[in-house]
CSV table of C-alpha atoms and ligand atoms in Angstrom, one decimal:
chain,number,residue,atom,x,y,z
Q,1,MET,CA,42.3,18.3,-64.8
Q,2,ALA,CA,41.5,16.0,-67.7
Q,3,ILE,CA,41.3,12.3,-66.9
Q,4,ARG,CA,43.2,10.3,-69.5
Q,5,MET,CA,41.7,7.0,-70.3
Q,6,SER,CA,44.7,5.3,-71.8
Q,7,HIS,CA,45.4,3.2,-68.7
Q,8,LEU,CA,41.9,1.6,-68.6
Q,9,ASP,CA,42.4,-1.5,-70.6
Q,10,GLY,CA,45.6,-2.4,-68.9
Q,11,GLU,CA,47.9,-0.4,-71.2
Q,12,ARG,CA,49.7,2.1,-69.0
Q,13,GLY,CA,52.0,3.0,-71.9
Q,14,ASP,CA,53.1,6.5,-71.4
Q,15,TRP,CA,52.1,7.2,-67.8
Q,16,ILE,CA,53.7,10.4,-66.6
Q,17,PRO,CA,53.2,10.5,-62.8
Q,18,ARG,CA,51.8,13.8,-61.5
Q,19,THR,CA,52.2,13.1,-57.8
Q,20,LYS,CA,55.1,12.2,-55.5
Q,21,VAL,CA,53.6,8.8,-54.7
Q,22,GLY,CA,53.2,8.2,-58.4
Q,23,LYS,CA,56.8,9.0,-59.1
Q,24,MET,CA,58.0,6.8,-56.3
Q,25,VAL,CA,55.9,3.9,-57.7
Q,26,GLN,CA,57.3,4.4,-61.2
Q,27,GLU,CA,60.9,4.6,-59.8
Q,28,GLY,CA,60.3,1.4,-57.9
Q,29,LYS,CA,60.7,3.1,-54.5
Q,30,LEU,CA,57.2,1.9,-53.5
Q,31,ALA,CA,56.7,-1.6,-54.6
Q,32,SER,CA,53.3,-2.5,-53.1
Q,33,LEU,CA,50.0,-1.1,-52.1
Q,34,ALA,CA,50.8,-2.4,-48.6
Q,35,GLU,CA,53.8,0.0,-48.4
Q,36,ILE,CA,51.6,2.9,-49.4
Q,37,PHE,CA,48.9,2.2,-46.8
Q,38,THR,CA,51.4,1.4,-43.9
Q,39,GLN,CA,53.1,4.8,-44.6
Q,40,GLY,CA,49.7,6.5,-44.7
Q,41,LEU,CA,50.2,7.8,-48.3
Q,42,LYS,CA,47.4,8.8,-50.5
Q,43,ILE,CA,46.6,7.4,-53.9
Q,44,MET,CA,45.7,10.2,-56.3
Q,45,GLU,CA,46.4,8.5,-59.6
Q,46,PRO,CA,44.6,5.4,-60.8
Q,47,GLU,CA,47.8,4.3,-62.6
Q,48,ILE,CA,49.4,3.6,-59.2
Q,49,VAL,CA,46.8,0.9,-58.6
Q,50,ASP,CA,47.3,-0.5,-62.1
Q,51,ALA,CA,51.1,-0.6,-61.6
Q,52,LEU,CA,50.9,-2.3,-58.2
Q,53,LEU,CA,48.0,-4.7,-58.6
Q,54,SER,CA,48.5,-6.6,-61.8
Q,55,ASN,CA,45.5,-8.8,-61.4
Q,56,ILE,CA,42.9,-6.1,-60.7
Q,57,LYS,CA,39.4,-6.7,-62.1
Q,58,HIS,CA,36.3,-4.7,-62.2
Q,59,GLU,CA,32.6,-5.5,-62.1
Q,60,VAL,CA,29.7,-3.2,-63.1
Q,61,LEU,CA,27.2,-3.2,-60.2
Q,62,GLY,CA,24.6,-1.0,-61.9
Q,63,ILE,CA,23.8,1.5,-64.6
Q,64,GLY,CA,21.3,4.2,-64.1
Q,65,ILE,CA,19.9,7.0,-66.3
Q,66,VAL,CA,20.1,10.6,-65.1
Q,67,GLN,CA,17.7,13.1,-66.8
Q,68,LYS,CA,18.6,16.7,-66.6
Q,69,GLN,CA,16.5,19.6,-67.9
Q,70,THR,CA,18.6,22.2,-69.8
Q,71,ASP,CA,17.8,25.2,-72.1
Q,72,ALA,CA,18.3,22.9,-75.1
Q,73,GLY,CA,15.8,20.4,-73.7
Q,74,GLU,CA,16.2,17.2,-71.8
Q,75,LYS,CA,19.7,15.8,-71.5
Q,76,THR,CA,20.2,12.1,-70.8
Q,77,ARG,CA,23.3,10.9,-69.0
Q,78,PHE,CA,24.3,7.5,-67.7
Q,79,LYS,CA,25.5,6.8,-64.2
Q,80,ALA,CA,27.6,3.7,-63.6
Q,81,LEU,CA,28.5,2.0,-60.3
Q,82,VAL,CA,31.6,-0.1,-60.3
Q,83,SER,CA,33.7,-2.2,-58.0
Q,84,VAL,CA,37.4,-3.0,-58.4
Q,85,GLY,CA,39.5,-5.6,-56.6
Q,86,ASN,CA,42.2,-8.2,-56.9
Q,87,GLU,CA,40.3,-11.0,-55.1
Q,88,GLY,CA,43.0,-10.9,-52.6
Q,89,GLY,CA,42.4,-8.2,-50.0
Q,90,TYR,CA,42.0,-5.0,-51.9
Q,91,ILE,CA,38.7,-3.4,-52.8
Q,92,GLY,CA,37.3,-0.1,-54.2
Q,93,VAL,CA,33.9,1.2,-55.2
Q,94,GLY,CA,33.2,4.1,-57.4
Q,95,SER,CA,30.7,5.8,-59.6
Q,96,GLY,CA,30.8,8.0,-62.8
Q,97,LYS,CA,28.4,9.9,-65.0
Q,98,ALA,CA,28.7,10.5,-68.8
Q,99,ARG,CA,26.7,10.8,-72.0
Q,100,GLN,CA,27.7,7.3,-73.0
Q,101,VAL,CA,27.5,4.1,-70.9
Q,102,ARG,CA,31.1,3.1,-71.8
Q,103,MET,CA,32.5,6.5,-70.6
Q,104,ALA,CA,30.4,6.4,-67.4
Q,105,ILE,CA,31.9,3.0,-66.7
Q,106,ASP,CA,35.5,4.2,-67.4
Q,107,LYS,CA,35.0,7.2,-65.0
Q,108,ALA,CA,33.6,4.9,-62.4
Q,109,ILE,CA,36.6,2.6,-62.7
Q,110,VAL,CA,38.9,5.5,-62.1
Q,111,ASP,CA,36.9,6.6,-59.1
Q,112,ALA,CA,36.9,3.1,-57.7
Q,113,LYS,CA,40.7,2.8,-58.1
Q,114,LEU,CA,41.2,6.0,-56.2
Q,115,SER,CA,39.0,4.6,-53.4
Q,116,ILE,CA,41.0,1.3,-53.0
Q,117,ILE,CA,41.5,0.1,-49.5
Q,118,PRO,CA,43.0,-3.0,-47.8
Q,119,VAL,CA,40.7,-5.5,-46.3
Q,120,LEU,CA,41.6,-7.6,-43.3
Q,121,ARG,CA,40.7,-11.2,-44.0
Q,122,GLY,CA,40.8,-14.3,-41.8
Q,123,CYS,CA,38.6,-17.0,-40.4
Q,124,GLY,CA,36.5,-15.7,-37.5
Q,125,SER,CA,34.0,-18.6,-37.8
Q,126,TRP,CA,33.8,-20.7,-34.7
Q,127,GLU,CA,32.4,-23.6,-36.7
Q,128,CYS,CA,35.4,-23.6,-39.0
Q,129,ALA,CA,38.4,-22.1,-37.0
Q,130,CYS,CA,40.9,-22.6,-39.7
Q,131,ASP,CA,43.9,-20.5,-40.6
Q,132,GLN,CA,42.9,-19.5,-44.1
Q,133,LEU,CA,41.9,-16.1,-45.4
Q,134,HIS,CA,38.5,-17.2,-46.8
Q,135,SER,CA,36.4,-14.9,-44.6
Q,136,LEU,CA,36.6,-12.1,-42.1
Q,137,PRO,CA,38.4,-12.4,-38.8
Q,138,PHE,CA,35.4,-10.9,-36.9
Q,139,ARG,CA,32.1,-9.2,-37.5
Q,140,VAL,CA,32.2,-5.8,-39.2
Q,141,ARG,CA,29.5,-3.2,-39.8
Q,142,GLY,CA,29.2,-0.5,-42.4
Q,143,LYS,CA,26.8,2.3,-43.2
Q,144,CYS,CA,25.7,4.4,-46.1
Q,145,GLY,CA,22.8,6.8,-45.7
Q,146,SER,CA,20.0,4.8,-44.1
Q,147,VAL,CA,21.4,1.4,-45.1
Q,148,SER,CA,23.6,-0.5,-42.6
Q,149,ILE,CA,25.1,-3.9,-43.2
Q,150,GLU,CA,26.8,-6.4,-41.0
Q,151,LEU,CA,29.2,-8.9,-42.4
Q,152,ILE,CA,29.5,-12.1,-40.3
Q,153,PRO,CA,32.3,-14.6,-40.7
Q,154,GLY,CA,31.2,-18.0,-42.0
Q,155,PRO,CA,32.7,-21.5,-42.3
Q,156,ARG,CA,34.5,-22.7,-45.5
Q,157,GLY,CA,32.1,-23.8,-48.2
Q,158,LEU,CA,29.3,-21.5,-47.0
Q,159,GLY,CA,29.6,-19.1,-49.9
Q,160,LEU,CA,28.4,-15.6,-49.9
Q,161,VAL,CA,25.0,-15.2,-48.3
Q,162,ALA,CA,24.3,-11.7,-49.7
Q,163,GLY,CA,22.5,-9.7,-52.3
Q,164,GLU,CA,24.0,-9.4,-55.8
Q,165,ALA,CA,26.0,-6.1,-55.4
Q,166,ALA,CA,27.3,-7.2,-52.0
Q,167,LYS,CA,28.3,-10.5,-53.5
Q,168,SER,CA,30.3,-8.9,-56.3
Q,169,ILE,CA,32.2,-6.6,-53.9
Q,170,LEU,CA,33.0,-9.4,-51.4
Q,171,ARG,CA,34.2,-11.7,-54.1
Q,172,LEU,CA,36.4,-9.0,-55.6
Q,173,ALA,CA,37.8,-8.3,-52.1
Q,174,GLY,CA,38.8,-12.0,-51.8
Q,175,ILE,CA,36.2,-13.0,-49.3
Q,176,ARG,CA,34.5,-16.3,-50.2
Q,177,ASP,CA,32.4,-17.2,-47.2
Q,178,CYS,CA,30.3,-14.9,-45.0
Q,179,TRP,CA,26.8,-14.1,-43.9
Q,180,THR,CA,25.3,-10.6,-44.3
Q,181,ARG,CA,22.5,-8.8,-42.4
Q,182,THR,CA,21.1,-5.6,-43.7
Q,183,PHE,CA,19.2,-2.9,-41.8
Q,184,GLY,CA,17.4,0.1,-43.3
Q,185,SER,CA,14.3,0.9,-45.2
Q,186,THR,CA,15.4,2.1,-48.6
Q,187,CYS,CA,18.0,-0.1,-50.2
Q,188,THR,CA,19.4,1.2,-53.4
Q,189,THR,CA,22.2,-0.7,-55.1
Q,190,SER,CA,24.5,2.3,-54.6
Q,191,SER,CA,23.9,2.8,-50.9
Q,192,MET,CA,24.2,-1.0,-50.4
Q,193,ALA,CA,27.5,-1.0,-52.3
Q,194,TYR,CA,29.0,1.8,-50.3
Q,195,ALA,CA,27.7,0.3,-47.0
Q,196,VAL,CA,29.6,-3.0,-47.9
Q,197,TYR,CA,32.7,-0.9,-48.8
Q,198,ASP,CA,32.4,0.9,-45.4
Q,199,ALA,CA,32.1,-2.4,-43.6
Q,200,LEU,CA,35.2,-3.8,-45.3
Q,201,LYS,CA,37.0,-0.6,-44.4
Q,202,ASN,CA,36.1,-1.2,-40.8
Q,203,SER,CA,37.9,-4.6,-40.9
Q,204,TYR,CA,41.1,-2.5,-40.1
Q,205,ARG,CA,39.4,-0.7,-37.3
Q,206,VAL,CA,38.8,-2.4,-33.9
Q,207,ILE,CA,35.3,-2.0,-32.8
Q,208,PRO,CA,34.9,-1.1,-29.1
Q,209,PRO,CA,32.7,-3.3,-26.9
Q,210,SER,CA,30.2,-0.4,-26.6
Q,211,GLU,CA,29.3,-0.8,-30.3
Q,212,TRP,CA,28.8,-4.6,-30.1
Q,213,SER,CA,25.3,-5.9,-30.6
I,1,ZN,ZN1,37.8,-21.1,-41.7
């Protein structure tokens, strides 16, 4: 299946939905991402996200070079890591490979849109105890490979106490104040990004006391 790139710069133009959920979005029968997630439906077309999140933004977290040996010699490709979000409770992380940087980024944006998830925000900071959605309601943990990260609610005005990639993702998710703690020996941008994504995914999962630390 070829990925059409026409939607990438905000022009949905001639989107012809290929899935049932896509058709329902175009017909206005599904009017928000919240409806899609509460009904347990799957997003298989990036245009669905474009249609329902008008203020979606992306940030490039990293670009890498992938060398591959072929019969014709060495082939260079680029790998892009991207995060998408609306700064209001939705986040996605994705990656893409291509011969040109721009194409790799475009593919990564599509991948990130297909991975979009809701994030439960709140104020779980005892110093703050307000009713605004500036942080997380409680601690969450996430993992990717050997990297784990813990996101800890913080008071208003704290900012994001995190590395660059984690900061970008948290900001795009709409979290303005929190601490982070990372565990693990090797810490690539990519495993860090997916660990943060996993932690945010866990905001909608209640952690049993046996996993508290
Ligand atoms: Zn607060």
